[in-house]
């Protein structure tokens, strides 16, 4: 539809059907809401922003969109890294960021029901008051919303022991393309009544419906962990330690790695006192399932594996403040990378491949070759215990040759992930950034199911078009 | 298609396309394979049995079925309890029970890839040799196949701590309705490339495709548990203990309950020395995450909760043989019920509702009313820690009035489950038995998604017709 005509319809018909002040066509406001945290993804062309305050607002918006065939881009906190929340030409931006209520907390059943806009860390605080934990902790835990976490099936640092967002979703309330509201899943501990549509919507990136209510499973407060830090001369030795440690039956509650370049960038950013002579650092936590003895045993096993791989140093601490400082430094990796990029040409392409853990040493070796061929700086942090790697390629956005080399390296990293038996995205999702690569990862039968399901649920193709499905 | 014509096509066209001896139209053999363990579900009309030995056999069968519009009923060990594997008129029975190979075991990545016909207990034995566990343990663990476990998202005794089948499925190989083969999911620890189609197929009961390969996540060997047994004067006190214990943050690795009638039937069947003066028995295990101290602490907490509810007796044991004997007795509940039914009129309707754990006392109270109104014997075992209850209604199949009262009680139990905020099936699935009730549980939007997905993946409606979707 012609943007001017759509603008008129929005101001008239849509504005009359949603709450006061819910819709705006102010170009500055719309532009300010047109993108998430991904770089190099288009974000032009949004016509209006709907700031839904109620489920009824979302339903009215989808009914309007269906009636007129208008594309809708669902948004939460817009902290995604794949452009999934970016505007597409002629779209309505449909934000649920203002829907932040806790609708119900049931300590007996260990569940909480929330609106999608609540921030992950805020939810953690709410449930902690009842002696409960909501474990999933993406790097964006302080700024990302639960709705976005569910829509992308967000991961994080604790996944290696406690699983990803999907593992905690019991039931969803979803507004479908035609504006109808449905409940899927069961709030009970078990349930097999019909297809598992709940998991179909978890990670669907706004392409199948708008998630407006979420019932999450909670667990008793996680026990406090012990933390060990090991440094190595090179990435390969760190990676080999991870492979051997995990193969030995270890169950760390966190197992992160940072390479030499990451350590240098982080130290320059925040003076964390990290050992910048090291070629790699592993950060491991064990909570021993609540047993300090079990945690100490696991720390011991980690130390032996690290030493067997020639670790430069292995240290451990049970000082909560020390541990939090280390984890906080790890969580600042992405901000430090953004800061580094800002002063080094502006460009960062952040990748997110996941490989079998036994392939980690090979991955780092082959990544070195990609880095050398690109002539660019590449820094890699990893949720190593899961085999989930985040190489960042830095480049000057003003230099077309560097831009080309950066994109080539970014693609080569995904190709390497697939070659080693892995996937192009472990936790960031497809969005706009990886839509071409999704088509390479999935076989024809799988692409066919994707197309069939998408057409069945969104026959007009108005839900987040141009994302995920564009090349399937 | 006319059965005689189909029989000719099977003998000619299909037999030529699958391996030697794979297809049979022998009426006795076909009849012997026409049903699972469900009672009171139709199983007439199968035309042929395909005993697939390879993926190619399955593909050839589905191509044949698509070409001629022939219904296909997929089967594994046929131990299901909802009639999901029962024949429908004019169908081919497609058994993958002979496909039992372990295709690959990767101790480093902690995964195993198997064909669907392997028996759950056999898989457990294979992975235990590598120091690994596959936790899901449906009551049928010794006789049910992994493919069937995946197709029904089977649960079991350990779910309360270790989750259900879905929580262990990494990737699937699936033959679609048209005979094409596709791989869905990733074998890595994490992966969000596209929709979570893997979970869509887990629990789909053969209505969307034929699962021919399964990659499962494994965990380190589960630690040996301590076992506590508590007896109570009535079911309500046992149920209140479960509610309070779980609400206190407990994480038992097993929490089962048996009511007075179950205890009596079991003792008559096997002379297990269970206390038949008790109105209810709870069987609780704690592995303390590997810490004996933590397990002892949890046993202590359980004991206090049981005593607070007026337990008749609480005892605990760390003798592995004693514990195994108790769990073995619990596992014999269903065989003992079948034996009881056999000598008491032949009829047993086995239900499978799941309610919020806090509703367990109300459930038992209301179940008493249903029992009294029916005038029938109803015995209830439960995976109480999950709120998953299996009331069995016994009746004489020769007495039309008893049959009617039994079906009424069976329905009232499901209605009660829904009324208490639960689901009509926690782990047995819908199959034929609960297809009408599925339509009552799901709202219109949800039913619409079910229909849309089914039509998208099985446009000819040849995959297990008459099951799950029949009333949606």
Short mmCIF file of C-alpha atoms in Angstrom, two decimals, chain A residues 106-110 152-157 159 164 166-167 170 176 180-205 207-208 219-220 243 245-252 288-291 293-294 352 354-358 383 385-388 390 421-430 438 441-447 449-450 452-454 456-457 468-469, chain B residues 106-110 152-157 159 164 166-167 170 176 180-205 207-208 219-220 243 245-252 288-291 293-294 352 354-358 383 385-388 390 421-430 438 441-447 449-450 452-454 456-457 468-469:
data_model
loop_
_atom_site.label_atom_id
_atom_site.label_comp_id
_atom_site.label_asym_id
_atom_site.label_seq_id
_atom_site.Cartn_x
_atom_site.Cartn_y
_atom_site.Cartn_z
CA UNK A 106 2.60 -19.63 41.67
CA UNK A 107 5.39 -20.70 44.05
CA UNK A 108 3.69 -24.04 44.66
CA UNK A 109 3.66 -25.00 41.01
CA UNK A 110 6.90 -23.02 40.45
CA UNK A 152 14.49 -16.01 19.63
CA UNK A 153 14.85 -18.94 22.05
CA UNK A 154 17.65 -17.01 23.73
CA UNK A 155 20.57 -18.83 25.30
CA UNK A 156 23.31 -17.44 27.49
CA UNK A 157 25.99 -18.44 29.92
CA UNK A 159 22.74 -23.01 29.21
CA UNK A 164 17.86 -22.45 26.92
CA UNK A 166 12.60 -23.12 25.35
CA UNK A 167 13.32 -25.42 28.25
CA UNK A 170 5.19 -23.96 29.63
CA UNK A 176 -2.38 -14.87 15.33
CA UNK A 180 -7.46 -14.03 17.08
CA UNK A 181 -6.07 -14.94 20.48
CA UNK A 182 -5.09 -18.47 21.43
CA UNK A 183 -3.45 -20.30 24.30
CA UNK A 184 -0.96 -23.03 23.50
CA UNK A 185 0.86 -25.44 25.76
CA UNK A 186 -0.14 -26.49 29.26
CA UNK A 187 0.84 -24.84 32.51
CA UNK A 188 1.25 -28.24 34.16
CA UNK A 189 4.59 -29.99 34.54
CA UNK A 190 3.70 -32.45 31.79
CA UNK A 191 1.28 -32.39 28.89
CA UNK A 192 1.00 -34.07 25.49
CA UNK A 193 -2.44 -32.97 24.34
CA UNK A 194 -1.91 -32.40 20.66
CA UNK A 195 1.10 -31.07 18.76
CA UNK A 196 3.81 -29.19 20.64
CA UNK A 197 2.88 -25.83 19.14
CA UNK A 198 4.53 -24.09 22.07
CA UNK A 199 7.98 -25.03 20.80
CA UNK A 200 6.93 -24.03 17.29
CA UNK A 201 6.41 -20.45 18.50
CA UNK A 202 9.52 -20.38 20.69
CA UNK A 203 12.25 -19.11 18.36
CA UNK A 204 9.84 -18.21 15.56
CA UNK A 205 11.11 -14.61 15.54
CA UNK A 207 7.00 -14.81 11.85
CA UNK A 208 4.04 -16.91 13.07
CA UNK A 219 13.43 -23.74 39.62
CA UNK A 220 14.61 -23.40 43.21
CA UNK A 243 36.58 -30.78 24.81
CA UNK A 245 36.62 -31.68 30.34
CA UNK A 246 33.13 -31.98 28.85
CA UNK A 247 33.86 -35.46 27.49
CA UNK A 248 34.84 -36.54 31.02
CA UNK A 249 31.24 -36.09 32.20
CA UNK A 250 31.64 -32.62 33.71
CA UNK A 251 28.54 -30.52 34.38
CA UNK A 252 29.81 -26.95 34.82
CA UNK A 288 28.05 -28.99 42.36
CA UNK A 289 24.27 -29.23 42.46
CA UNK A 290 24.41 -27.46 45.81
CA UNK A 291 27.26 -29.51 47.24
CA UNK A 293 32.37 -30.92 47.86
CA UNK A 294 31.01 -31.83 44.44
CA UNK A 352 27.12 -17.08 16.38
CA UNK A 354 27.66 -23.68 17.28
CA UNK A 355 29.76 -26.79 16.68
CA UNK A 356 30.12 -30.16 18.39
CA UNK A 357 32.34 -29.58 21.40
CA UNK A 358 34.93 -32.04 20.15
CA UNK A 383 29.98 -20.31 25.44
CA UNK A 385 30.92 -25.67 27.05
CA UNK A 386 28.12 -25.66 24.49
CA UNK A 387 30.41 -25.28 21.47
CA UNK A 388 28.69 -21.93 20.79
CA UNK A 390 30.87 -15.66 18.81
CA UNK A 421 28.79 -30.54 11.82
CA UNK A 422 27.38 -27.43 13.46
CA UNK A 423 24.81 -24.73 12.84
CA UNK A 424 24.94 -21.13 11.59
CA UNK A 425 23.25 -19.82 14.72
CA UNK A 426 23.38 -21.16 18.24
CA UNK A 427 21.32 -18.49 19.96
CA UNK A 428 21.08 -15.17 18.08
CA UNK A 429 18.60 -16.33 15.49
CA UNK A 430 18.27 -15.82 11.76
CA UNK A 438 19.50 -20.60 6.71
CA UNK A 441 21.80 -25.18 6.39
CA UNK A 442 18.35 -26.74 5.92
CA UNK A 443 17.73 -29.51 3.43
CA UNK A 444 14.95 -29.29 0.85
CA UNK A 445 12.44 -31.28 2.89
CA UNK A 446 13.04 -29.08 5.91
CA UNK A 447 12.70 -25.88 3.84
CA UNK A 449 8.05 -27.80 5.95
CA UNK A 450 9.09 -24.26 6.88
CA UNK A 452 4.19 -24.96 4.49
CA UNK A 453 3.93 -24.00 8.16
CA UNK A 454 4.52 -20.32 7.40
CA UNK A 456 -0.57 -22.13 6.96
CA UNK A 457 -0.21 -19.66 9.83
CA UNK A 468 14.01 -15.94 8.43
CA UNK A 469 11.89 -17.27 5.56
CA UNK B 106 29.63 -39.82 20.53
CA UNK B 107 30.73 -39.83 24.19
CA UNK B 108 32.53 -36.50 23.73
CA UNK B 109 29.41 -34.69 22.55
CA UNK B 110 27.25 -36.96 24.75
CA UNK B 152 4.35 -39.77 21.98
CA UNK B 153 6.83 -37.61 23.94
CA UNK B 154 6.84 -40.31 26.59
CA UNK B 155 7.32 -39.42 30.24
CA UNK B 156 7.91 -41.70 33.17
CA UNK B 157 9.11 -41.79 36.73
CA UNK B 159 10.54 -36.70 34.68
CA UNK B 164 10.50 -35.93 29.32
CA UNK B 166 11.39 -34.08 24.18
CA UNK B 167 14.06 -32.69 26.48
CA UNK B 170 18.46 -33.14 19.38
CA UNK B 176 7.41 -37.13 5.03
CA UNK B 180 10.96 -37.55 0.93
CA UNK B 181 13.57 -37.74 3.68
CA UNK B 182 14.56 -34.73 5.77
CA UNK B 183 16.73 -33.96 8.76
CA UNK B 184 15.41 -31.54 11.35
CA UNK B 185 17.06 -30.08 14.43
CA UNK B 186 20.76 -29.79 15.10
CA UNK B 187 23.01 -32.33 16.78
CA UNK B 188 24.85 -29.53 18.62
CA UNK B 189 24.06 -28.47 22.17
CA UNK B 190 22.37 -25.30 20.93
CA UNK B 191 20.78 -24.27 17.67
CA UNK B 192 18.13 -21.78 16.55
CA UNK B 193 18.37 -22.01 12.79
CA UNK B 194 14.75 -21.74 11.72
CA UNK B 195 11.61 -23.03 13.38
CA UNK B 196 11.84 -25.71 16.05
CA UNK B 197 10.36 -28.42 13.83
CA UNK B 198 12.00 -31.06 15.97
CA UNK B 199 9.57 -30.39 18.81
CA UNK B 200 6.71 -30.33 16.31
CA UNK B 201 7.43 -33.96 15.41
CA UNK B 202 8.07 -35.06 19.01
CA UNK B 203 4.65 -36.12 20.27
CA UNK B 204 3.01 -35.92 16.83
CA UNK B 205 1.89 -39.57 17.09
CA UNK B 207 0.35 -37.82 12.07
CA UNK B 208 3.02 -35.65 10.40
CA UNK B 219 23.87 -37.10 30.43
CA UNK B 220 26.52 -38.50 32.77
CA UNK B 243 2.05 -30.40 47.28
CA UNK B 245 7.12 -30.90 49.61
CA UNK B 246 7.31 -29.69 45.99
CA UNK B 247 6.34 -26.14 47.00
CA UNK B 248 9.25 -26.14 49.46
CA UNK B 249 11.74 -26.28 46.59
CA UNK B 250 12.37 -30.02 46.66
CA UNK B 251 13.94 -31.72 43.63
CA UNK B 252 13.23 -35.43 44.06
CA UNK B 288 21.03 -35.05 45.82
CA UNK B 289 22.73 -34.24 42.53
CA UNK B 290 25.40 -36.76 43.48
CA UNK B 291 25.78 -35.60 47.07
CA UNK B 293 24.44 -35.19 52.21
CA UNK B 294 22.09 -33.29 49.94
CA UNK B 352 -3.68 -39.96 32.31
CA UNK B 354 -2.06 -33.95 34.73
CA UNK B 355 -2.99 -31.17 37.15
CA UNK B 356 -1.06 -28.43 38.94
CA UNK B 357 0.61 -30.06 41.92
CA UNK B 358 -1.23 -27.79 44.36
CA UNK B 383 3.72 -39.54 39.06
CA UNK B 385 5.61 -34.94 41.81
CA UNK B 386 4.50 -33.89 38.34
CA UNK B 387 0.78 -33.88 39.16
CA UNK B 388 0.36 -36.65 36.57
CA UNK B 390 -3.31 -42.52 36.22
CA UNK B 421 -6.32 -26.24 35.36
CA UNK B 422 -4.74 -29.38 33.97
CA UNK B 423 -4.65 -31.40 30.78
CA UNK B 424 -6.40 -34.55 29.54
CA UNK B 425 -3.10 -36.32 28.88
CA UNK B 426 0.20 -35.91 30.65
CA UNK B 427 2.18 -38.58 28.81
CA UNK B 428 0.06 -41.24 27.08
CA UNK B 429 -1.03 -39.09 24.18
CA UNK B 430 -4.29 -38.63 22.35
CA UNK B 438 -8.57 -33.01 22.72
CA UNK B 441 -9.08 -28.92 25.77
CA UNK B 442 -7.82 -26.77 22.91
CA UNK B 443 -9.35 -23.40 22.10
CA UNK B 444 -10.51 -22.55 18.57
CA UNK B 445 -7.31 -20.73 17.61
CA UNK B 446 -5.22 -23.67 18.72
CA UNK B 447 -7.44 -26.16 16.86
CA UNK B 449 -3.29 -24.13 13.97
CA UNK B 450 -3.47 -27.90 14.40
CA UNK B 452 -3.43 -25.87 9.28
CA UNK B 453 -0.20 -27.64 10.19
CA UNK B 454 -1.71 -31.06 9.54
CA UNK B 456 0.32 -28.41 5.28
CA UNK B 457 2.34 -31.52 6.06
CA UNK B 468 -5.47 -37.01 17.35
CA UNK B 469 -6.92 -34.70 14.67
#
